[in-house]
Coordinates of N, CA and C and ligand atoms in Angstrom, one line a residue:
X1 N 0.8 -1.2 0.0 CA 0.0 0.0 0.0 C 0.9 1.3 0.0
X2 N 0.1 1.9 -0.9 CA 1.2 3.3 -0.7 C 1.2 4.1 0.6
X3 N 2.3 4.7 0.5 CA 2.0 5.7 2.4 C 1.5 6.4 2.3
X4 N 0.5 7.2 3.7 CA -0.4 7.9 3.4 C -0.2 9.4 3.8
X5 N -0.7 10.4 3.0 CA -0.3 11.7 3.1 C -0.4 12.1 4.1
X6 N 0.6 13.2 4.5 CA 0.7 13.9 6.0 C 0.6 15.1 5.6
X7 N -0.9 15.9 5.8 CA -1.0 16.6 5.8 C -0.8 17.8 7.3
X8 N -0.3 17.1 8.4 CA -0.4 17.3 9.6 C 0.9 18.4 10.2
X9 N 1.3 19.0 9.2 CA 3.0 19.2 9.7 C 2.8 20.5 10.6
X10 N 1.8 21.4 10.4 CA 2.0 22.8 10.8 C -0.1 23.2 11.5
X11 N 0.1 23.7 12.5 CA -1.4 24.4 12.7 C -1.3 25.6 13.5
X12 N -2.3 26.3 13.8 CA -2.3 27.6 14.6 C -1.4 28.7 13.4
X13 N -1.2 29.9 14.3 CA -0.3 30.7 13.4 C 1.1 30.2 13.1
X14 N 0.6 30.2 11.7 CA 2.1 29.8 11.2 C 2.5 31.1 10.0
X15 N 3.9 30.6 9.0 CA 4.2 31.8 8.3 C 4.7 31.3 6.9
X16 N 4.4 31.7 6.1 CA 4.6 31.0 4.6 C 6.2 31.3 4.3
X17 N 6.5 30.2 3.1 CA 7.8 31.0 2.9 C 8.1 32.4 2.2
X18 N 7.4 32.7 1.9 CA 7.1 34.1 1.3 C 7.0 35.4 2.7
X19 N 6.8 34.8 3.8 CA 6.7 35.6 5.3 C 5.2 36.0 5.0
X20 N 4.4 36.0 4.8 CA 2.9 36.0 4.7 C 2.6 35.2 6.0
X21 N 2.0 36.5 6.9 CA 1.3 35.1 8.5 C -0.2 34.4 7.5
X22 N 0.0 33.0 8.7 CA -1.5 32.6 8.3 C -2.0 32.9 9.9
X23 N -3.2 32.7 9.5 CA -4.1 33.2 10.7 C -4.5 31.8 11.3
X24 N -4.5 31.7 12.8 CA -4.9 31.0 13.7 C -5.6 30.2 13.1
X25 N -5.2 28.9 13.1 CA -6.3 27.9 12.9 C -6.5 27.2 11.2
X26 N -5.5 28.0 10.4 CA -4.8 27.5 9.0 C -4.2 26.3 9.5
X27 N -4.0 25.2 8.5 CA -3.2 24.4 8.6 C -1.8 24.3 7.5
X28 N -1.2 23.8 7.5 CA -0.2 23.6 6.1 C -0.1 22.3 6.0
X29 N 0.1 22.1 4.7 CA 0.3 20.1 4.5 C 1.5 20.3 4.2
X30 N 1.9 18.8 3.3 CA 3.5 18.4 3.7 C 4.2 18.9 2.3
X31 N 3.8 19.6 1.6 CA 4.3 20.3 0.8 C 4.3 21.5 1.1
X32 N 3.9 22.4 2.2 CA 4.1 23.8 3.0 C 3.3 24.2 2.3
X33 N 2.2 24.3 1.5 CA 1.3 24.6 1.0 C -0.4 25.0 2.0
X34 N -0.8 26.4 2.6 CA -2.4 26.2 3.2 C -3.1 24.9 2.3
X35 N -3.5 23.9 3.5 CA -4.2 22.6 3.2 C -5.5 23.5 3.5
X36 N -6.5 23.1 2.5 CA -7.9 23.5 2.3 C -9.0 22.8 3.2
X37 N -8.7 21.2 3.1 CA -9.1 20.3 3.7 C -8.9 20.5 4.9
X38 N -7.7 20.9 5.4 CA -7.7 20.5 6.9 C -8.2 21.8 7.7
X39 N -8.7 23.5 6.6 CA -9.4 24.3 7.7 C -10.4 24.7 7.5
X40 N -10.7 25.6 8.3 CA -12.2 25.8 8.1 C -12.4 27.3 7.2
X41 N -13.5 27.3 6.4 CA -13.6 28.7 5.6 C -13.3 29.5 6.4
X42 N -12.8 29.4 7.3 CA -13.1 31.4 8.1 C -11.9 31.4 8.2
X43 N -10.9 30.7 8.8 CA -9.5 30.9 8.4 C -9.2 31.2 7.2
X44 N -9.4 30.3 6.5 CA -9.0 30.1 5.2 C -9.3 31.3 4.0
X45 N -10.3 32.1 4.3 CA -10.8 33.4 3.8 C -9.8 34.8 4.7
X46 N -9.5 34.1 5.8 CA -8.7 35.6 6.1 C -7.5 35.6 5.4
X47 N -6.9 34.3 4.8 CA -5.4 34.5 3.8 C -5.7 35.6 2.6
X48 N -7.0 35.0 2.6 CA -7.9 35.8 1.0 C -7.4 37.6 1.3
X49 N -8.0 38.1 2.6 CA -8.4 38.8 2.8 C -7.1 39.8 3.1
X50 N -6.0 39.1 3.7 CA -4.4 39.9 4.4 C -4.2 39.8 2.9
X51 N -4.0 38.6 2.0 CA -3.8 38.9 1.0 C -3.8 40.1 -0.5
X52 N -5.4 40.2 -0.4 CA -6.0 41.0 -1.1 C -5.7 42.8 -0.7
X53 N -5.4 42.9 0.9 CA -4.6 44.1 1.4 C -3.3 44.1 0.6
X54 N -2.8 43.2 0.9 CA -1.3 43.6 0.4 C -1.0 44.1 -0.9
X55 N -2.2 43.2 -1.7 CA -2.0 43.3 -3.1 C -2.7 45.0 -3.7
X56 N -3.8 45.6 -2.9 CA -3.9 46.9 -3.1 C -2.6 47.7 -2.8
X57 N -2.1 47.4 -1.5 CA -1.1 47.9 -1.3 C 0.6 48.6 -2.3
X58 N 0.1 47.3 -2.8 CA 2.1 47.0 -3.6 C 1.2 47.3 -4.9
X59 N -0.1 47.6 -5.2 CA -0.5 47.8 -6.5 C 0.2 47.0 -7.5
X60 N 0.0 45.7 -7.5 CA 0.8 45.0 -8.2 C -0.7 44.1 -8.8
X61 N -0.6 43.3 -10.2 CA -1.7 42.9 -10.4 C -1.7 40.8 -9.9
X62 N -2.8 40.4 -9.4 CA -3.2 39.5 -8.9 C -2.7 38.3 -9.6
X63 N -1.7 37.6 -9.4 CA -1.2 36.2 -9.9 C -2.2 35.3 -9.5
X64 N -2.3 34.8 -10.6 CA -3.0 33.2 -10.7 C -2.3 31.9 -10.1
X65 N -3.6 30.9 -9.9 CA -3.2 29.9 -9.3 C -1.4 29.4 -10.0
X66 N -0.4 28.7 -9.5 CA 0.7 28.4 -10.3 C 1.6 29.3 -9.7
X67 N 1.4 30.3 -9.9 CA 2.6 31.4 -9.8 C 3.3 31.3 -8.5
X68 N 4.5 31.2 -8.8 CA 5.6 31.4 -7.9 C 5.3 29.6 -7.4
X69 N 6.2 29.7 -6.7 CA 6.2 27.8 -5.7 C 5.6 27.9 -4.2
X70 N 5.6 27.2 -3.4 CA 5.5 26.7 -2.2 C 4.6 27.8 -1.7
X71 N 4.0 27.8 -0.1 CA 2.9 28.5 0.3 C 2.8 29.6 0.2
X72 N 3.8 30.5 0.0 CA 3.7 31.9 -0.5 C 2.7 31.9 -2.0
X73 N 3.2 31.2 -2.6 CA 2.7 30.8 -3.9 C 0.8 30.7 -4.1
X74 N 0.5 29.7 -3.0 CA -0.6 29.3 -2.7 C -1.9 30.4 -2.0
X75 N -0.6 31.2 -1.0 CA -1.5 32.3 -0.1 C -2.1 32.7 -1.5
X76 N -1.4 33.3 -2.2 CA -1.7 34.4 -3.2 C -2.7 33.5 -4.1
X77 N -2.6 32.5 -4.7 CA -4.0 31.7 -5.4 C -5.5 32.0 -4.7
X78 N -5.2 31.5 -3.5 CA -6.5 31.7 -2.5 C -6.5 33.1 -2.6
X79 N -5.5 33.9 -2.5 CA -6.5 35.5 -2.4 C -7.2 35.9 -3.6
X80 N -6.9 35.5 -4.3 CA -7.4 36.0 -5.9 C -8.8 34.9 -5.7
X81 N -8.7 33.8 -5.5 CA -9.8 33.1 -5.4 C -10.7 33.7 -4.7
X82 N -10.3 34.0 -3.0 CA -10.7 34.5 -1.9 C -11.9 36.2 -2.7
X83 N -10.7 36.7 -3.5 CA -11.4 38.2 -3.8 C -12.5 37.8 -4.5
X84 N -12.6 36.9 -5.8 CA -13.1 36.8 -6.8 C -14.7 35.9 -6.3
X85 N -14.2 35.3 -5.4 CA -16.1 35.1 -4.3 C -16.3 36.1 -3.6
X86 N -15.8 37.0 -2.9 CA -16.1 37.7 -2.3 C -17.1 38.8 -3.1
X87 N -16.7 39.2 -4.5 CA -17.0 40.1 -4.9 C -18.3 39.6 -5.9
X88 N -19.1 38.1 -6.2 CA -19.7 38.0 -6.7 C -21.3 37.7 -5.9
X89 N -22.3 38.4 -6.0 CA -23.6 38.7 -5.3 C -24.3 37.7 -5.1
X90 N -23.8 36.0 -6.0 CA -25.3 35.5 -5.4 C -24.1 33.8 -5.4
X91 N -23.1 34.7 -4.6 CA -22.0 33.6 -4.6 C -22.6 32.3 -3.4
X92 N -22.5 30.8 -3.4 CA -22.4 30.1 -2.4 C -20.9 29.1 -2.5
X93 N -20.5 29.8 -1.6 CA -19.2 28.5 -1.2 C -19.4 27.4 -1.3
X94 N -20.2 26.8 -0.3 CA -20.8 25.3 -0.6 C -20.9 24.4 -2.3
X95 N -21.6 25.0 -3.2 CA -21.9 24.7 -4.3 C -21.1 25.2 -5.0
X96 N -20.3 26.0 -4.8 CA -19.1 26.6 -6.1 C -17.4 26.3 -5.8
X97 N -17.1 26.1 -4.6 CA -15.6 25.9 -4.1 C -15.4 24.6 -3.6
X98 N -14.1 24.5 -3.7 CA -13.5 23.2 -3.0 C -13.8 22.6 -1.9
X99 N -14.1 21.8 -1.3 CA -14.1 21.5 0.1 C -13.2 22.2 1.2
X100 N -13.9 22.8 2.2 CA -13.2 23.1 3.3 C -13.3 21.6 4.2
X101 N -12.4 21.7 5.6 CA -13.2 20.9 6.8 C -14.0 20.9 6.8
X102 N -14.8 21.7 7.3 CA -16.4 21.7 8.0 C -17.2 20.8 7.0
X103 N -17.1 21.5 5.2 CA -18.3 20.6 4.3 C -17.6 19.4 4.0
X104 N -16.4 19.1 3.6 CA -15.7 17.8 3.4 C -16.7 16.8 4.5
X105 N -15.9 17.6 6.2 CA -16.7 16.5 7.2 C -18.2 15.8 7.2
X106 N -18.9 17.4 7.1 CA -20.2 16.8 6.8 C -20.9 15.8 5.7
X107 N -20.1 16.3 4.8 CA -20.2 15.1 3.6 C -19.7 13.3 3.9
X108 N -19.1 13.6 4.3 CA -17.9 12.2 4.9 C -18.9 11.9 5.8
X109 N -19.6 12.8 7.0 CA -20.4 11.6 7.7 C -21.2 11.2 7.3
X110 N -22.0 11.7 6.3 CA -23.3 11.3 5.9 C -23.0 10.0 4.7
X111 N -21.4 10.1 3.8 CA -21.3 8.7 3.3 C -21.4 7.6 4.4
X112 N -20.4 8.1 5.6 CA -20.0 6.6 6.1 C -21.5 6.1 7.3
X113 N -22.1 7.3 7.3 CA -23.2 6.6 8.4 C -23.9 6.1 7.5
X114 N -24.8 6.9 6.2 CA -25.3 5.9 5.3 C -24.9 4.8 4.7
X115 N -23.4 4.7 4.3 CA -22.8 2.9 4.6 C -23.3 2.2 5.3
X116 N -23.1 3.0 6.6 CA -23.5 2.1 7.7 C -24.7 1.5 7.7
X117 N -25.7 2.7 7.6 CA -27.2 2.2 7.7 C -27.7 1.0 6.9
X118 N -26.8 1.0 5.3 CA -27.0 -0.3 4.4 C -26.2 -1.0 4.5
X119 N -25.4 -1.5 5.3 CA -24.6 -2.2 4.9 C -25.5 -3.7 5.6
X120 N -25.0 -4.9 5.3 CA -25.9 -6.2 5.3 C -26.1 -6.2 7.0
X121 N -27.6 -6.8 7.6 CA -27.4 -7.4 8.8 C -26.4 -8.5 8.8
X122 N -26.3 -9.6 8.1 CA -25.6 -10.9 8.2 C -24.4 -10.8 7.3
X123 N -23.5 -9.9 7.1 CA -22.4 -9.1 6.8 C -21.6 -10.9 6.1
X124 N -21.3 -11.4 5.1 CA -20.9 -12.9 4.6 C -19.4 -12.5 4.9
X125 N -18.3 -13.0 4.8 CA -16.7 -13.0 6.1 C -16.2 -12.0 4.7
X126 N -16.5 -12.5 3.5 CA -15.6 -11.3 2.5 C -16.2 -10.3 2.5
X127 N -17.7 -9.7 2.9 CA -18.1 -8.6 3.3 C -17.1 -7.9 4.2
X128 N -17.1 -8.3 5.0 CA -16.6 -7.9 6.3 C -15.4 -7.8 6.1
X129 N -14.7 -8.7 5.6 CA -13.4 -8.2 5.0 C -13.1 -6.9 4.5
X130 N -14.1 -6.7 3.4 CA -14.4 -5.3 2.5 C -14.2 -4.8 3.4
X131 N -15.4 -4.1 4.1 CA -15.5 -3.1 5.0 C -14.2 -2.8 5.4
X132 N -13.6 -3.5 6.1 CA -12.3 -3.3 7.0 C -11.4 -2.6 6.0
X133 N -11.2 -3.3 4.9 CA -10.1 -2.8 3.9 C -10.7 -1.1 3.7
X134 N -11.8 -1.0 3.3 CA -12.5 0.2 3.2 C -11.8 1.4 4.4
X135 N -12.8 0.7 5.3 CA -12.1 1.8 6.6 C -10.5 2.1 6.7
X136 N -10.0 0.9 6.8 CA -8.3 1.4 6.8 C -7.8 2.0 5.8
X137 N -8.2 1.8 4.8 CA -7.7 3.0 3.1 C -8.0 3.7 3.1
X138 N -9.8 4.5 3.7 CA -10.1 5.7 4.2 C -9.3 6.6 4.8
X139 N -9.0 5.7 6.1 CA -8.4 6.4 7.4 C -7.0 7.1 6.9
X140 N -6.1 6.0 5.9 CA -5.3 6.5 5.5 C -5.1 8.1 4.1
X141 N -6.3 7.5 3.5 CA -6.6 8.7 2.6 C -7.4 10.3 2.4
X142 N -8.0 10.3 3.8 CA -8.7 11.0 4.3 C -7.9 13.0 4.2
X143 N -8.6 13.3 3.1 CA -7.6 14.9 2.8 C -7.6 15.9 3.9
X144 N -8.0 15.4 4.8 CA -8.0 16.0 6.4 C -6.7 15.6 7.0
X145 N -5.4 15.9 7.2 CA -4.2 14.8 7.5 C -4.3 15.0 9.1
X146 N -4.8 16.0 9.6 CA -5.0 15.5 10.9 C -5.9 14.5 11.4
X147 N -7.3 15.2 10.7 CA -8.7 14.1 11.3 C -8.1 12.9 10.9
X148 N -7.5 12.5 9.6 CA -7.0 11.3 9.6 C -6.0 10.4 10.7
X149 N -5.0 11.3 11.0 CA -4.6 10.9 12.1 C -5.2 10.4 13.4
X150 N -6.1 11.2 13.4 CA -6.6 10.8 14.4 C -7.7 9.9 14.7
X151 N -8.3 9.6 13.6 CA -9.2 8.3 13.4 C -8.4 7.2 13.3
X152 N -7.4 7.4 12.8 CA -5.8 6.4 12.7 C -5.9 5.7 14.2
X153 N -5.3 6.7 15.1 CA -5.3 6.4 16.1 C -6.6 5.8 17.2
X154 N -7.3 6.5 16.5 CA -9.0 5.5 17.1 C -9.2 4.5 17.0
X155 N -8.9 3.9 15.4 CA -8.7 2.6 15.0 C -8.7 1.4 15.9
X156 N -7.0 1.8 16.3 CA -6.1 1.2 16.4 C -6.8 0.6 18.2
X157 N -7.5 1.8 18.8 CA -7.7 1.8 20.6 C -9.1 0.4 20.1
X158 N -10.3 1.3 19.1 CA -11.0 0.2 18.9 C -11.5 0.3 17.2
X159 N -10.7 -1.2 17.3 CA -11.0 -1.7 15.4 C -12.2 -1.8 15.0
X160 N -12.8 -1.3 13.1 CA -14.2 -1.3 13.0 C -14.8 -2.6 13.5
X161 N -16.2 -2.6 13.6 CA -16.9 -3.2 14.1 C -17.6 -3.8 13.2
X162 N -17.3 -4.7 11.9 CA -18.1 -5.2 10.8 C -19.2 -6.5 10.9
X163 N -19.5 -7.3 11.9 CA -20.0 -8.3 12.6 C -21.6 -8.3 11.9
X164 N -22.1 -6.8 12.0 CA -23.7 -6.9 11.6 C -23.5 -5.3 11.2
X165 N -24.9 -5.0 10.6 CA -25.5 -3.2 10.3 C -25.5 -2.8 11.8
X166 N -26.2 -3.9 12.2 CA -26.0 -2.7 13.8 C -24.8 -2.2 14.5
X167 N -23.8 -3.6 14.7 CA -22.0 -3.0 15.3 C -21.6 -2.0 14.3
X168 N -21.7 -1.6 13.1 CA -21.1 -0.8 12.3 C -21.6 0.3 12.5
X169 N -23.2 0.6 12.4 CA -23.6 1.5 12.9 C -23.1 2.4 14.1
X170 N -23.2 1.1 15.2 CA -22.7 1.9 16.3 C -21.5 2.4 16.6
X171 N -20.7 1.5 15.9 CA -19.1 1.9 15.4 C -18.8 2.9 15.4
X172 N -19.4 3.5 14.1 CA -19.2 4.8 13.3 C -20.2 5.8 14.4
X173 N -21.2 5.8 14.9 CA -21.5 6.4 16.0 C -20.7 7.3 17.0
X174 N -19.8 5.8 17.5 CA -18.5 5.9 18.6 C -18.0 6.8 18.0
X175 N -17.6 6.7 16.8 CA -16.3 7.1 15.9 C -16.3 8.6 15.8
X176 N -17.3 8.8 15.7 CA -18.2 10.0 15.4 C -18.4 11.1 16.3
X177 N -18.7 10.4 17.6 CA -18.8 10.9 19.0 C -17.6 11.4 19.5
X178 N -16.2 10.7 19.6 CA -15.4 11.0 19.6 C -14.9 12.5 19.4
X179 N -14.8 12.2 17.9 CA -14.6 13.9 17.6 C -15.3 14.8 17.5
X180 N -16.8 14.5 17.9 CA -17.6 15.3 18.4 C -16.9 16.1 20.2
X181 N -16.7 15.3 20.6 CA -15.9 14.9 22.3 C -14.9 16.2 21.9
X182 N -14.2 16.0 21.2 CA -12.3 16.6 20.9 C -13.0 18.0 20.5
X183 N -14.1 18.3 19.7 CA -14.1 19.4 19.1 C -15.1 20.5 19.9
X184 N -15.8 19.5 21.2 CA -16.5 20.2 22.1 C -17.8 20.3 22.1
X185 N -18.5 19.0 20.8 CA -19.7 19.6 20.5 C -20.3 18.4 21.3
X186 N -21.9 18.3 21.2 CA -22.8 17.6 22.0 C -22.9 16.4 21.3
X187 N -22.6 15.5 22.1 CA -22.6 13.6 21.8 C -23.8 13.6 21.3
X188 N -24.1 12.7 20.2 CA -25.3 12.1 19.6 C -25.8 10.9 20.2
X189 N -27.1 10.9 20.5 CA -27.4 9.5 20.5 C -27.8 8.6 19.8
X190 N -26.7 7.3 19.8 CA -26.5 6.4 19.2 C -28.0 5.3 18.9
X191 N -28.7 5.9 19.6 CA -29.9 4.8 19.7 C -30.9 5.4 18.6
X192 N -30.4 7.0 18.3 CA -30.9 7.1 17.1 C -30.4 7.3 15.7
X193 N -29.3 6.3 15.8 CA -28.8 6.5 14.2 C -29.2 6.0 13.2
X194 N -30.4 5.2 13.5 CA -31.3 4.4 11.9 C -32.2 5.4 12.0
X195 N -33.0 6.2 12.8 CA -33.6 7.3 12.4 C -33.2 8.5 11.8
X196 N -31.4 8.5 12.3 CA -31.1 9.7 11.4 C -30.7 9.5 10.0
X197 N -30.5 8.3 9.7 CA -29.5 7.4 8.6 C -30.0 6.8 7.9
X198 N -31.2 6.1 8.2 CA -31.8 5.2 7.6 C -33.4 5.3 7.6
X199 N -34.3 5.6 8.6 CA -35.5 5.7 8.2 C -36.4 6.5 8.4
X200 N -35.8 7.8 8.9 CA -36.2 9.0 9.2 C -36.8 9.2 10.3
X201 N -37.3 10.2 11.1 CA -38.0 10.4 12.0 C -39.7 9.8 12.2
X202 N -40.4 9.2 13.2 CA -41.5 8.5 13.1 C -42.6 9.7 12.5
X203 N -42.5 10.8 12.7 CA -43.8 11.8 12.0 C -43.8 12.0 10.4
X204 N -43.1 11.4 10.0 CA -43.0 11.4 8.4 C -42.2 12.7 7.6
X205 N -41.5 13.5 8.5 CA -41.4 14.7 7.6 C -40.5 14.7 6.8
X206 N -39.8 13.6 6.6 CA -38.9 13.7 5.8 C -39.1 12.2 4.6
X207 N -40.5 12.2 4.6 CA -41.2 10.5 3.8 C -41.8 11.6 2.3
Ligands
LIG1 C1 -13.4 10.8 9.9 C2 -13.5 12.3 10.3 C3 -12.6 12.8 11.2 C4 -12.7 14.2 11.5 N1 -11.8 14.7 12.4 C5 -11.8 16.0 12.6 C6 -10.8 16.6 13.5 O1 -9.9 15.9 14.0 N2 -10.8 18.0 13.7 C7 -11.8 18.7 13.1 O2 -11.8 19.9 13.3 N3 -12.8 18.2 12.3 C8 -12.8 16.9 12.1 N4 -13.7 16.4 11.2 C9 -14.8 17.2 10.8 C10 -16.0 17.3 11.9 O3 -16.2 16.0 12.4 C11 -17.3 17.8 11.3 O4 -17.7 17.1 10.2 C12 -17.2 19.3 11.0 O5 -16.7 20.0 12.1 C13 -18.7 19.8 10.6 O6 -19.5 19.6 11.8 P1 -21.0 19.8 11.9 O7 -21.3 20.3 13.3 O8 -21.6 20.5 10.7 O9 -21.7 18.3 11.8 P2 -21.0 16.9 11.7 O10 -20.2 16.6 12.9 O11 -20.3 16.8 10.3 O12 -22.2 15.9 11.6 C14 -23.1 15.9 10.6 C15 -24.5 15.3 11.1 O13 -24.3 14.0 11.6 C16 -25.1 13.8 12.7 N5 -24.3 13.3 13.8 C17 -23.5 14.0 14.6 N6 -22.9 13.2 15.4 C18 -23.2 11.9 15.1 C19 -22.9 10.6 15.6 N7 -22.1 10.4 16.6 N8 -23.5 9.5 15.0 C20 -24.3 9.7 14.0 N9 -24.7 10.9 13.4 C21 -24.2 12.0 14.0 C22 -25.8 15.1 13.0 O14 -27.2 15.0 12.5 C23 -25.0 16.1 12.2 O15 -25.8 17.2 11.8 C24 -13.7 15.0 10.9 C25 -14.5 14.4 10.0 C26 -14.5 13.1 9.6 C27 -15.4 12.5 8.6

């Protein structure tokens, strides 16, 4: 298997090779490049934003993605990117840009819990096999290099749970919980995850 990207090298304020700060909460991957994946739009728009200063400043005109190498290189992509949403009226990030954290994650839970919710009751041993292989190539390929890491590490404390739909369910529940746990937000309950995943709430609103 090939090795899996480390996008984990740099977080909090860091500084490009170009001396450009990034703002709290930027990440860099392992090419010193701001990783998109690993922050959240609001960081990731203030590169846009110190950027798009400077560049009124030095009155110089806006390089395109490519220009110049390494994160300096990149800040300046994202600001021209950063300016060029900013300035459009019926702009949505979600629907027009790359994945941040935040939508990547949301996207990612709603694959792997809906996996979950289909995957077989009576799971046959090369199912189960699958799955596993699944989860671990995930874990490794995951363009979040930290969340990766750190599911890595969850893994490892407790291995998926491929046995039935329901251990997998609750697996990815746990899984889920967790970094709910780390990031401060309120635990789900796990006793309702085929309601949230699989058959919706008993009032029909979503039939
Ligand atoms: C594998 C993985 C690892 C991640 N690691 C990190 C990390 O280390 N650091 C980081 O900042 N971000 C991480 N993220 C992103 C983070 O988990 C969120 O996806 C992101 O912050 C957006 O959160 P949200 O509040 O919109 O809802 P999300 O947490 O994305 O949840 C989406 C929906 O899932 C449902 N839900 C919530 N909890 C559960 C649960 N336990 N079981 C079933 N359903 C549930 C809720 O209805 C919720 O609205 C990770 C994402 C993934 C997929």
């Amino acid at each position: 298997m090939m090795p899996a990207p480390d996008h984990t090298s740099t977080s909090s304020s860091s500084t490009t090779e170009a001396s450009t700060p990034l703002p709290p909460g930027m990440v860099l991957g392992p090419d010193g490049k701001p990783c998109r994946t690993c922050t959240d739009w609001k960081s990731w728009s203030k590169i846009g934003k110190s950027k798009a200063k400077k560049d009124s400043k030095d009155s110089t005109s806006t390089p395109g993605p490519g220009a110049g190498a390494g994160a300096g290189a990149a800040a300046a992509a994202i600001g021209a990117t950063a300016a060029i949403a900013t300035g459009s009226s019926s702009f949505d990030y979600e629907k027009e840009c790359p994945a941040d954290k935040e939508i990547l994650g949301r996207a990612t839970w709603t694959f792997l819990h809906t996996m979950a919710a289909y995957y077989p009751d009576k799971p046959s041993p090369m199912e189960q096999s699958t799955m596993k292989s699944l989860l671990t190539s995930f874990s490794q390929f995951y363009p979040c290099g930290h969340c990766a890491e750190h599911l890595r590490e969850e893994m490892k404390v407790d291995p998926p749970k491929v046995e039935s739909r329901r251990d997998l369910s609750w697996w990815m529940c746990g899984m889920h919980n967790k970094v709910n746990e780390m990031l401060g937000k309120d635990k789900f309950d796990c006793n309702k995850v085929d309601e949230r995943w699989r058959d919706g709430p008993s009032d029909g609103r979503c039939d």
